[in-house]
């Protein structure tokens, strides 16, 4: 079993839809949670960064962390074709130094 | 936001030659940089942690003599793929952390290496 599980998709939605992307994890030591967006043949771009449980909102993006369920989510409101990319969740534990553990990524396609 | 620049973005080389990839933090100092490898439709796999002024730390299964890492300054780390073979063809991505402790990584745009 992988430490971080993420549905690879592809997830196809119409423009304007609300998108929900999720990751589950097994390591209860994870405290820092990140979402990255990766366009084809580009490096990952940091979207959201949260610490411990709770919600964080930034524009059309909302990140949720439920540590009790070991479950994190990224919601995208009013999705746009430009949101089409692969979304990677990543997480780290305070005692893991600078190590990040990534999910496998979910490919999202937003159709106009 | 923090910018990480990676060069070259694409390189094609012949089997047996060596290739150097540069990773620079443009507007911040990075005592630690990370090198990842990504195969098509797969996630990032950490290869090594590059520490300024000291030896890199390699992940299990990564050959340190094949993937030479040099972190000579607070803004530059290099990865040299020595005696490249076709199986080394991949997407290599570097990342750097701004500040110390556990804070978000910022990634370069990657280098697509093709070994013929």
PDB file of N, CA and C in Angstrom, chain A residues 52-87:
ATOM      1  N   UNK A  52      -1.796  21.051   9.363  1.00  0.00           N
ATOM      2  CA  UNK A  52      -2.728  20.347  10.233  1.00  0.00           C
ATOM      3  C   UNK A  52      -4.141  20.353   9.641  1.00  0.00           C
ATOM      4  N   UNK A  53      -5.142  20.168  10.443  1.00  0.00           N
ATOM      5  CA  UNK A  53      -6.515  20.065   9.946  1.00  0.00           C
ATOM      6  C   UNK A  53      -7.130  21.443   9.711  1.00  0.00           C
ATOM      7  N   UNK A  54      -8.154  21.461   8.867  1.00  0.00           N
ATOM      8  CA  UNK A  54      -8.868  22.710   8.644  1.00  0.00           C
ATOM      9  C   UNK A  54      -9.007  23.019   7.177  1.00  0.00           C
ATOM     10  N   UNK A  55      -9.541  24.210   6.907  1.00  0.00           N
ATOM     11  CA  UNK A  55      -9.771  24.666   5.542  1.00  0.00           C
ATOM     12  C   UNK A  55      -8.918  25.880   5.239  1.00  0.00           C
ATOM     13  N   UNK A  56      -8.596  26.023   3.963  1.00  0.00           N
ATOM     14  CA  UNK A  56      -7.902  27.223   3.506  1.00  0.00           C
ATOM     15  C   UNK A  56      -8.421  27.580   2.132  1.00  0.00           C
ATOM     16  N   UNK A  57      -8.740  28.842   1.945  1.00  0.00           N
ATOM     17  CA  UNK A  57      -9.307  29.276   0.677  1.00  0.00           C
ATOM     18  C   UNK A  57      -8.399  30.300   0.014  1.00  0.00           C
ATOM     19  N   UNK A  58      -8.279  30.177  -1.305  1.00  0.00           N
ATOM     20  CA  UNK A  58      -7.494  31.144  -2.077  1.00  0.00           C
ATOM     21  C   UNK A  58      -8.135  31.259  -3.449  1.00  0.00           C
ATOM     22  N   UNK A  59      -8.917  32.329  -3.620  1.00  0.00           N
ATOM     23  CA  UNK A  59      -9.597  32.505  -4.890  1.00  0.00           C
ATOM     24  C   UNK A  59     -10.585  31.389  -5.150  1.00  0.00           C
ATOM     25  N   UNK A  60     -10.434  30.731  -6.281  1.00  0.00           N
ATOM     26  CA  UNK A  60     -11.356  29.643  -6.635  1.00  0.00           C
ATOM     27  C   UNK A  60     -10.982  28.314  -5.988  1.00  0.00           C
ATOM     28  N   UNK A  61      -9.885  28.293  -5.265  1.00  0.00           N
ATOM     29  CA  UNK A  61      -9.379  27.055  -4.688  1.00  0.00           C
ATOM     30  C   UNK A  61      -9.616  26.992  -3.182  1.00  0.00           C
ATOM     31  N   UNK A  62     -10.066  25.822  -2.720  1.00  0.00           N
ATOM     32  CA  UNK A  62     -10.216  25.571  -1.292  1.00  0.00           C
ATOM     33  C   UNK A  62      -9.577  24.242  -0.963  1.00  0.00           C
ATOM     34  N   UNK A  63      -8.688  24.258   0.027  1.00  0.00           N
ATOM     35  CA  UNK A  63      -8.054  23.027   0.485  1.00  0.00           C
ATOM     36  C   UNK A  63      -8.635  22.647   1.829  1.00  0.00           C
ATOM     37  N   UNK A  64      -8.935  21.366   1.991  1.00  0.00           N
ATOM     38  CA  UNK A  64      -9.441  20.855   3.253  1.00  0.00           C
ATOM     39  C   UNK A  64      -8.568  19.711   3.728  1.00  0.00           C
ATOM     40  N   UNK A  65      -8.341  19.681   5.022  1.00  0.00           N
ATOM     41  CA  UNK A  65      -7.563  18.604   5.616  1.00  0.00           C
ATOM     42  C   UNK A  65      -8.359  18.027   6.776  1.00  0.00           C
ATOM     43  N   UNK A  66      -8.537  16.718   6.760  1.00  0.00           N
ATOM     44  CA  UNK A  66      -9.186  16.013   7.858  1.00  0.00           C
ATOM     45  C   UNK A  66      -8.198  14.975   8.368  1.00  0.00           C
ATOM     46  N   UNK A  67      -7.442  15.342   9.374  1.00  0.00           N
ATOM     47  CA  UNK A  67      -6.405  14.431   9.858  1.00  0.00           C
ATOM     48  C   UNK A  67      -6.992  13.202  10.534  1.00  0.00           C
ATOM     49  N   UNK A  68      -8.168  13.344  11.117  1.00  0.00           N
ATOM     50  CA  UNK A  68      -8.763  12.185  11.792  1.00  0.00           C
ATOM     51  C   UNK A  68      -9.099  11.090  10.795  1.00  0.00           C
ATOM     52  N   UNK A  69      -9.441  11.483   9.582  1.00  0.00           N
ATOM     53  CA  UNK A  69      -9.758  10.509   8.527  1.00  0.00           C
ATOM     54  C   UNK A  69      -8.587  10.285   7.592  1.00  0.00           C
ATOM     55  N   UNK A  70      -7.510  11.027   7.792  1.00  0.00           N
ATOM     56  CA  UNK A  70      -6.341  10.960   6.900  1.00  0.00           C
ATOM     57  C   UNK A  70      -6.790  11.188   5.460  1.00  0.00           C
ATOM     58  N   UNK A  71      -7.434  12.318   5.263  1.00  0.00           N
ATOM     59  CA  UNK A  71      -8.073  12.611   3.981  1.00  0.00           C
ATOM     60  C   UNK A  71      -7.920  14.091   3.702  1.00  0.00           C
ATOM     61  N   UNK A  72      -7.443  14.430   2.500  1.00  0.00           N
ATOM     62  CA  UNK A  72      -7.355  15.833   2.123  1.00  0.00           C
ATOM     63  C   UNK A  72      -8.042  16.046   0.788  1.00  0.00           C
ATOM     64  N   UNK A  73      -8.536  17.248   0.598  1.00  0.00           N
ATOM     65  CA  UNK A  73      -9.276  17.569  -0.623  1.00  0.00           C
ATOM     66  C   UNK A  73      -8.863  18.930  -1.163  1.00  0.00           C
ATOM     67  N   UNK A  74      -9.008  19.068  -2.457  1.00  0.00           N
ATOM     68  CA  UNK A  74      -8.861  20.353  -3.124  1.00  0.00           C
ATOM     69  C   UNK A  74     -10.116  20.569  -3.951  1.00  0.00           C
ATOM     70  N   UNK A  75     -10.788  21.693  -3.703  1.00  0.00           N
ATOM     71  CA  UNK A  75     -11.967  22.040  -4.473  1.00  0.00           C
ATOM     72  C   UNK A  75     -11.639  23.206  -5.402  1.00  0.00           C
ATOM     73  N   UNK A  76     -12.113  23.089  -6.618  1.00  0.00           N
ATOM     74  CA  UNK A  76     -11.945  24.165  -7.595  1.00  0.00           C
ATOM     75  C   UNK A  76     -13.332  24.625  -8.012  1.00  0.00           C
ATOM     76  N   UNK A  77     -13.636  25.880  -7.742  1.00  0.00           N
ATOM     77  CA  UNK A  77     -14.940  26.428  -8.139  1.00  0.00           C
ATOM     78  C   UNK A  77     -14.850  27.047  -9.521  1.00  0.00           C
ATOM     79  N   UNK A  78     -15.971  27.076 -10.211  1.00  0.00           N
ATOM     80  CA  UNK A  78     -16.027  27.718 -11.524  1.00  0.00           C
ATOM     81  C   UNK A  78     -14.829  27.280 -12.380  1.00  0.00           C
ATOM     82  N   UNK A  79     -14.696  25.993 -12.563  1.00  0.00           N
ATOM     83  CA  UNK A  79     -13.529  25.459 -13.259  1.00  0.00           C
ATOM     84  C   UNK A  79     -13.445  26.017 -14.693  1.00  0.00           C
ATOM     85  N   UNK A  80     -12.208  26.205 -15.127  1.00  0.00           N
ATOM     86  CA  UNK A  80     -11.925  26.754 -16.444  1.00  0.00           C
ATOM     87  C   UNK A  80     -11.090  25.755 -17.255  1.00  0.00           C
ATOM     88  N   UNK A  81     -11.161  25.851 -18.578  1.00  0.00           N
ATOM     89  CA  UNK A  81     -10.308  24.971 -19.398  1.00  0.00           C
ATOM     90  C   UNK A  81      -8.831  25.096 -19.027  1.00  0.00           C
ATOM     91  N   UNK A  82      -8.418  26.266 -18.587  1.00  0.00           N
ATOM     92  CA  UNK A  82      -7.023  26.464 -18.193  1.00  0.00           C
ATOM     93  C   UNK A  82      -6.659  25.716 -16.913  1.00  0.00           C
ATOM     94  N   UNK A  83      -7.655  25.201 -16.216  1.00  0.00           N
ATOM     95  CA  UNK A  83      -7.392  24.377 -15.031  1.00  0.00           C
ATOM     96  C   UNK A  83      -7.020  22.945 -15.412  1.00  0.00           C
ATOM     97  N   UNK A  84      -7.161  22.620 -16.681  1.00  0.00           N
ATOM     98  CA  UNK A  84      -6.823  21.263 -17.129  1.00  0.00           C
ATOM     99  C   UNK A  84      -5.337  21.010 -16.916  1.00  0.00           C
ATOM    100  N   UNK A  85      -5.052  20.050 -16.085  1.00  0.00           N
ATOM    101  CA  UNK A  85      -3.669  19.754 -15.688  1.00  0.00           C
ATOM    102  C   UNK A  85      -3.697  18.514 -14.804  1.00  0.00           C
ATOM    103  N   UNK A  86      -2.532  18.124 -14.349  1.00  0.00           N
ATOM    104  CA  UNK A  86      -2.447  17.063 -13.340  1.00  0.00           C
ATOM    105  C   UNK A  86      -2.247  17.716 -11.979  1.00  0.00           C
ATOM    106  N   UNK A  87      -3.025  17.281 -11.014  1.00  0.00           N
ATOM    107  CA  UNK A  87      -2.951  17.840  -9.670  1.00  0.00           C
ATOM    108  C   UNK A  87      -2.328  16.809  -8.727  1.00  0.00           C
TER     109      UNK A  87
END
